[in-house]
Short mmCIF file of C-alpha atoms in Angstrom, two decimals:
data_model
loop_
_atom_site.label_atom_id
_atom_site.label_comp_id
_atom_site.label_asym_id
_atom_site.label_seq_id
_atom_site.Cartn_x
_atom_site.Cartn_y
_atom_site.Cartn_z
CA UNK A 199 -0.47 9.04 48.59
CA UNK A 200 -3.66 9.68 46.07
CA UNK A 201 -6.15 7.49 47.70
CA UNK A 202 -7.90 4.54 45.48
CA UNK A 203 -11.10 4.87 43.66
CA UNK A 204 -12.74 2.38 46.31
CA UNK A 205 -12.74 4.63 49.27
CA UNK A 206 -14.23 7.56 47.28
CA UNK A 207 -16.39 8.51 49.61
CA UNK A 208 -14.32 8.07 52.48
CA UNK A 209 -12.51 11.84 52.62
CA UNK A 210 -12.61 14.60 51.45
CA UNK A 211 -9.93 15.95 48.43
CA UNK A 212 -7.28 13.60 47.00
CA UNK A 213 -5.10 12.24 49.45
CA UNK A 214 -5.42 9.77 52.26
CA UNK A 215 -5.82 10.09 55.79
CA UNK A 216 -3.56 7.90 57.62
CA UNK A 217 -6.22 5.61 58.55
CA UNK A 218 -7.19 4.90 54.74
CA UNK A 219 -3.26 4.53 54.16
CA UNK A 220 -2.94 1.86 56.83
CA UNK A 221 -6.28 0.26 55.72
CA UNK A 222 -4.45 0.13 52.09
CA UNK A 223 -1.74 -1.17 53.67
CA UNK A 224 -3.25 -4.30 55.55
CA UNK A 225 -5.25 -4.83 52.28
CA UNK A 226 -2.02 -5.12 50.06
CA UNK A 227 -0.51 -7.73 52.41
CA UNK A 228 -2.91 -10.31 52.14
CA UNK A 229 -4.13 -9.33 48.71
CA UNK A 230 -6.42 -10.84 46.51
CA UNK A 231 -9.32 -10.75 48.67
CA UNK A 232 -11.81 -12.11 48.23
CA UNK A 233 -15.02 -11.46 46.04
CA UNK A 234 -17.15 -10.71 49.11
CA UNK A 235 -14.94 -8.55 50.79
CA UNK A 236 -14.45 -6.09 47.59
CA UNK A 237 -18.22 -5.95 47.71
CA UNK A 238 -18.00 -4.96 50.96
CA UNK A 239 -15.60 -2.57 50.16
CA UNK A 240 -17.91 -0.97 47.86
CA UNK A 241 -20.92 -0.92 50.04
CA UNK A 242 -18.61 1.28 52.52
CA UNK A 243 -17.32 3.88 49.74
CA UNK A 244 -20.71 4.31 48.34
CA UNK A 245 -22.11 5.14 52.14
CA UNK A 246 -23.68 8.44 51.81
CA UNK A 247 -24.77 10.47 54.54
CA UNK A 248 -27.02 12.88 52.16
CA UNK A 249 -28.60 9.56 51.14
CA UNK A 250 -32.55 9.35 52.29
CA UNK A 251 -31.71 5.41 53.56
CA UNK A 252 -28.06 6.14 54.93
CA UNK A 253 -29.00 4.41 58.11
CA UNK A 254 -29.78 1.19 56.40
CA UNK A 255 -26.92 1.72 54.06
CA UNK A 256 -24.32 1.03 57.35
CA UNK A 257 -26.81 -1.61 58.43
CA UNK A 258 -26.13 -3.23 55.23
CA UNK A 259 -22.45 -2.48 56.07
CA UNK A 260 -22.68 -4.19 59.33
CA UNK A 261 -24.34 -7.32 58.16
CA UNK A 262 -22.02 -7.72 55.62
CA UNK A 263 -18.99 -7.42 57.66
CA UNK A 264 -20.56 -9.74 60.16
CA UNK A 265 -21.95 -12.35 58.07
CA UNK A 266 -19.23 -12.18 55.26
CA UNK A 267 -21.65 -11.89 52.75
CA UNK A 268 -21.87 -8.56 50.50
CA UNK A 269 -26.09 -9.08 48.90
CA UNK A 270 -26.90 -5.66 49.39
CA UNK A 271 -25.99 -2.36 47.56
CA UNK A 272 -26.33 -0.90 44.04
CA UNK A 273 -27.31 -3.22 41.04
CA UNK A 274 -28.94 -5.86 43.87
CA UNK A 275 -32.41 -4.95 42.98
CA UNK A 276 -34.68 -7.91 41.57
CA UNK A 277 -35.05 -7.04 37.41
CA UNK A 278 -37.87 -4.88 36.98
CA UNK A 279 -38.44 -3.94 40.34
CA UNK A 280 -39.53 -0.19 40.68
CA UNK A 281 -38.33 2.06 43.65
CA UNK A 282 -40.67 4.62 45.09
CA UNK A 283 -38.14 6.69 44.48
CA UNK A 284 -38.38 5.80 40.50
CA UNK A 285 -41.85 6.54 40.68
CA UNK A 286 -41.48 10.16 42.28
CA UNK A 287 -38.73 10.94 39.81
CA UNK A 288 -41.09 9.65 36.87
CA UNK A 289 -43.67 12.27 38.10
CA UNK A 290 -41.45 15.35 38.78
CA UNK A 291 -40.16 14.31 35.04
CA UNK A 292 -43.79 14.58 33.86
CA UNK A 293 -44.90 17.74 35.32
CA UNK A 294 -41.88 19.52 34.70
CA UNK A 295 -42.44 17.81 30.59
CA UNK A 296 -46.39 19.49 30.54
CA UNK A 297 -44.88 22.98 31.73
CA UNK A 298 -42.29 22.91 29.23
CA UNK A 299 -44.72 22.15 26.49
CA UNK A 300 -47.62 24.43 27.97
CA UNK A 301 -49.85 22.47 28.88
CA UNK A 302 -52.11 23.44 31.83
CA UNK A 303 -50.82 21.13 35.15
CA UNK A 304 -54.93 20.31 36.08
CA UNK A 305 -54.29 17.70 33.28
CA UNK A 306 -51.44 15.72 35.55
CA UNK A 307 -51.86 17.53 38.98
CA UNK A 308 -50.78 14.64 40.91
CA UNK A 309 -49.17 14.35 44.30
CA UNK A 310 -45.20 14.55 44.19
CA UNK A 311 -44.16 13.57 48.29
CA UNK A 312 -45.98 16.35 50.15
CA UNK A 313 -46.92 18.52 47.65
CA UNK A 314 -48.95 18.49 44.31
CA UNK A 315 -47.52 18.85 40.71
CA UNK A 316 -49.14 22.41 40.44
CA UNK A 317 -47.14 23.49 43.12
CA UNK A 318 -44.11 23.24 41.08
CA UNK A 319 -45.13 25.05 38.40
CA UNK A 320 -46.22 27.76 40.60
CA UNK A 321 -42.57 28.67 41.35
CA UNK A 322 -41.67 28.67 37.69
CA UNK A 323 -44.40 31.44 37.39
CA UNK A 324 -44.18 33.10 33.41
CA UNK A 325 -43.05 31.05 30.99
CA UNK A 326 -39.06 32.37 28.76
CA UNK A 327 -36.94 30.71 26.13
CA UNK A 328 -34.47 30.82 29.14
CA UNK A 329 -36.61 29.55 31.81
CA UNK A 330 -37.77 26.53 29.40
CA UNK A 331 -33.86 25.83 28.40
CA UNK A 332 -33.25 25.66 31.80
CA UNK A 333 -36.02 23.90 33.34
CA UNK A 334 -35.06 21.20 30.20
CA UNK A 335 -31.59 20.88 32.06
CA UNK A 336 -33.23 20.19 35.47
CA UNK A 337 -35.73 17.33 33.45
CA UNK A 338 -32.34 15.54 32.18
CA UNK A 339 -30.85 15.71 35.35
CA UNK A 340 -33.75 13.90 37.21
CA UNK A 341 -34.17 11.37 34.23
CA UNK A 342 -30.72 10.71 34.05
CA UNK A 343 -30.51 9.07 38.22
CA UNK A 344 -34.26 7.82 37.07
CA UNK A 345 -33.53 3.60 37.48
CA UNK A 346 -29.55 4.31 37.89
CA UNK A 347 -27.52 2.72 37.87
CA UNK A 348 -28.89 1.19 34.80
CA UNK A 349 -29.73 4.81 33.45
CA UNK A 350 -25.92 4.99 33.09
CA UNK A 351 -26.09 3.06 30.14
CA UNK A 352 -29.37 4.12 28.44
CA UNK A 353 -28.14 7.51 25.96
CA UNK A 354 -31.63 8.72 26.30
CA UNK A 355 -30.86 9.95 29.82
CA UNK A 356 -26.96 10.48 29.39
CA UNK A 357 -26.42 14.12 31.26
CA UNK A 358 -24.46 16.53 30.01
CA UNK A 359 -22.57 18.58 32.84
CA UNK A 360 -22.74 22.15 32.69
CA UNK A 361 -20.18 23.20 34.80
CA UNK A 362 -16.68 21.61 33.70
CA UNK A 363 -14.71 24.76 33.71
CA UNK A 364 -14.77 28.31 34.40
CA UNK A 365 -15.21 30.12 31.13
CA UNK A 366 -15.29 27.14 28.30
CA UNK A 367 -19.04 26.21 27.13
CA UNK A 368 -19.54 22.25 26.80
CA UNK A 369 -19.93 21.35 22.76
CA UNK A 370 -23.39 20.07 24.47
CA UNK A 371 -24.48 23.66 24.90
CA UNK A 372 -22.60 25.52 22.33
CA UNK A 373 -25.77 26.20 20.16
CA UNK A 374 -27.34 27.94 23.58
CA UNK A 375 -24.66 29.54 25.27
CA UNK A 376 -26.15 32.79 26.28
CA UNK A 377 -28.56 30.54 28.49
CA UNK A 378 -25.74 28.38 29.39
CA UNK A 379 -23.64 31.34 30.55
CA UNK A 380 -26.17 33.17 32.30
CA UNK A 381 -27.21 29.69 33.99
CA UNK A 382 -23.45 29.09 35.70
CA UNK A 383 -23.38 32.75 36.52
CA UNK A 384 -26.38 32.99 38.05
CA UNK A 385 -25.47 32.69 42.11
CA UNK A 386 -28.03 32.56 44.25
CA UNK A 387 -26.38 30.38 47.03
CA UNK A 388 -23.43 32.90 47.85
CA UNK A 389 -25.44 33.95 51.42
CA UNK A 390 -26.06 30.69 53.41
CA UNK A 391 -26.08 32.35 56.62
CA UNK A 392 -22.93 30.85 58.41
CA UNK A 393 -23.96 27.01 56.81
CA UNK A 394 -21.47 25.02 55.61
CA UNK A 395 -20.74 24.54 52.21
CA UNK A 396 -19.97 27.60 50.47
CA UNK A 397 -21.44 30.08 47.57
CA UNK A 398 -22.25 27.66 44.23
CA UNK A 399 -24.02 28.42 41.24
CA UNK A 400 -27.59 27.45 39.67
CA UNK A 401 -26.39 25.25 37.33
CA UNK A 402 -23.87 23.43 39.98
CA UNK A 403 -27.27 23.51 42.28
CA UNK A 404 -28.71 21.49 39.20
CA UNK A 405 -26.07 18.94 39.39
CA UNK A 406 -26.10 18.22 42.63
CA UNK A 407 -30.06 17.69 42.07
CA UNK A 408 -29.94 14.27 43.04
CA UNK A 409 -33.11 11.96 43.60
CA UNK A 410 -31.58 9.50 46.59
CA UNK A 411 -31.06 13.08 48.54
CA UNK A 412 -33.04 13.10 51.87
CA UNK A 413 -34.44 16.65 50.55
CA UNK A 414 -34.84 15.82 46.85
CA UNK A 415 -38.19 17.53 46.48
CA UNK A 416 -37.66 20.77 48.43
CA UNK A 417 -34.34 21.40 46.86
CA UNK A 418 -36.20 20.62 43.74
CA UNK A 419 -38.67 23.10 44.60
CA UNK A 420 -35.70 26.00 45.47
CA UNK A 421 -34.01 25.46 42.05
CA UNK A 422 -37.49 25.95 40.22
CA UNK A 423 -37.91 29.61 42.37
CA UNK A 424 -34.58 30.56 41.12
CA UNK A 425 -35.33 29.71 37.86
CA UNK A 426 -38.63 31.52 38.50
CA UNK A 427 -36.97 34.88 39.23
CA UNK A 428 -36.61 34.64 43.10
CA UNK A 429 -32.17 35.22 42.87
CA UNK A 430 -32.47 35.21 46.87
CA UNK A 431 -33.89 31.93 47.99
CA UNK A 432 -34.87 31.81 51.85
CA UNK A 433 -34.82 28.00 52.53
CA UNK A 434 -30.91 26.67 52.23
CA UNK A 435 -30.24 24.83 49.49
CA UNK A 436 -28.81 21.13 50.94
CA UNK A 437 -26.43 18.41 48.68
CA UNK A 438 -24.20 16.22 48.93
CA UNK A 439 -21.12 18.08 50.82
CA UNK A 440 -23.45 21.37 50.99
CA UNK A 441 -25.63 21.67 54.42
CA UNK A 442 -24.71 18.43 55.46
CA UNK A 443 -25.41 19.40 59.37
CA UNK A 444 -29.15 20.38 57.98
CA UNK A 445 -29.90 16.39 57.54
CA UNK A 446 -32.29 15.28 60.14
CA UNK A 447 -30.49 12.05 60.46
CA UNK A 448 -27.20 13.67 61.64
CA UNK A 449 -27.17 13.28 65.14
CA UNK A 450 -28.74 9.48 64.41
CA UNK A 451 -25.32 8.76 62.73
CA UNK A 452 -23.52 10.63 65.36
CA UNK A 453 -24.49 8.08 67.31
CA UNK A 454 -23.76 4.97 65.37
CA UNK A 455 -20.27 6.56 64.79
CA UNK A 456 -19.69 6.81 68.32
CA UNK A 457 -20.78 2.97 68.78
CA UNK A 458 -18.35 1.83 66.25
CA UNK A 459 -15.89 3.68 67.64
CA UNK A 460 -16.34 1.73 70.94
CA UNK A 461 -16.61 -1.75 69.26
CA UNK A 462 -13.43 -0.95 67.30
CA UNK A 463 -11.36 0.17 70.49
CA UNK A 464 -12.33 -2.86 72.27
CA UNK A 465 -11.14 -5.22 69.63
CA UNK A 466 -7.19 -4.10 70.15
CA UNK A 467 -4.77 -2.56 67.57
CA UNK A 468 -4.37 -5.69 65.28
CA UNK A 469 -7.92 -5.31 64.48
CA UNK A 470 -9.02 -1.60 64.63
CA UNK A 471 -7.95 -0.09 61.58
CA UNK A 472 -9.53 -3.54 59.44
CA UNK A 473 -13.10 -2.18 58.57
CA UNK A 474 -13.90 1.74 58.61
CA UNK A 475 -17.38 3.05 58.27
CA UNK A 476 -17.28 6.43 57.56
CA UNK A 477 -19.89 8.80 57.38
CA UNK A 478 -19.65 12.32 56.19
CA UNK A 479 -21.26 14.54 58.80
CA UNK A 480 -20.03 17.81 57.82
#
């Protein structure tokens, strides 16, 4: 059984576990539900343990469950409102913009999270036609989760992937593909030292350059010393579903796991397998 778009982020590969299958199953027999419980629903698939509030995002769960009312998650936030995390990504955006066009950073050296803008372009060290192509990629990238999910439907800061198969250059990149090619090819993440997750490419470590990660900047910061020349980064590179066990909130959610697992085993069978918070620790 392929498992439903809903519970996305519930396992890992295609198919459902047999808790997600008798989940389904409840579901379907007293289908419709209800609007608030399909935005509960989506609150749980789009619980991300990589996410720098994942805590709060099963809080948010919780009070949902409990209160029956779903007023949290993505698109909740009041028109015009700007997250920090907007802001940061609006900076990063800008420094990266004045290297590409060579300016000198003292113009913009502002603080991005614990470092300063010149710190960035440090790493990038002496400027190439293949280090500016790529350092473009990593500025579309950030701009295009800049104010998502609303970004999604702004062109200006559409994305185009650059890894959607093995050999075949994207029409996107066609008119660059020696700096496309040498971009997917370049592997600097094949020795992680026992860590989970596996050898991936630069331009795969540019998609999974996400600005909700819990270690946005310093990933940020490892992509831009690759790019920079240095093939054999020394700090792991952690994603989503890479380095998972790195995230300093691990053993937090460990912990609320466990507790749910309790609550749910003292409620008997009829109602254990009705609400499932997962969390992906690796």
């Amino acid at each position: 059984m392929i498992k439903r778009d809903w519970w996305k982020n519930c396992d890992i590969g295609q198919k459902s576990d047999s808790e997600i299958v008798n989940i389904d199953r409840l579901e379907d027999q007293i289908a419709p539900l209800a609007e608030n419980v399909l935005k509960t629903r989506e609150l749980i698939s789009c619980l991300e343990m990589c996410h720098h509030k994942a805590e709060r995002w099963v809080h948010n769960i919780l009070e949902a469950i409990g209160t029956e009312q779903a007023n949290k998650g993505l698109g909740t936030r009041t028109p015009g409102q700007i997250h920090p995390k907007e802001t940061l990504s609006k900076r990063v955006s800008g420094a990266l913009s004045v290297w590409g066009a060579g300016c000198p950073i003292s113009s913009i050296d502002w603080p991005i999270d614990s470092i300063q803008a010149s710190v960035i372009h440090t790493c990038l060290e002496k400027r190439t036609p293949l280090k500016e192509w790529q350092v473009q990629r990593v500025i579309e990238k950030i701009r295009s989760w800049t104010g998502w999910p609303g970004s999604e439907q702004d062109p200006s800061t559409q994305y185009a992937w650059l890894v959607v198969g093995q050999n075949n250059c994207p029409e996107y990149y066609r008119e660059h593909e020696d700096f496309w090619r040498h971009t997917i090819e370049t592997m600097p993440f094949d020795d992680l030292k026992g860590l989970d997750g596996g050898s991936f490419s630069l331009g795969l470590a540019i998609y999974l350059l996400w600005t909700c990660h819990w270690k946005f900047v310093e990933n940020l910061q490892i992509i831009l010393e690759v790019i920079g020349g240095n093939l054999k980064p020394q700090r792991p590179f952690a994603a989503c579903a890479w380095n998972i066990s790195l995230s300093p909130l691990r053993p937090r959610m460990e912990v609320v796991c466990n507790s749910l697992k309790i609550f749910c085993g003292e409620q008997g069978s009829d109602k254990k397998n009705r609400h499932r918070c997962v969390v992906n620790t690796g």
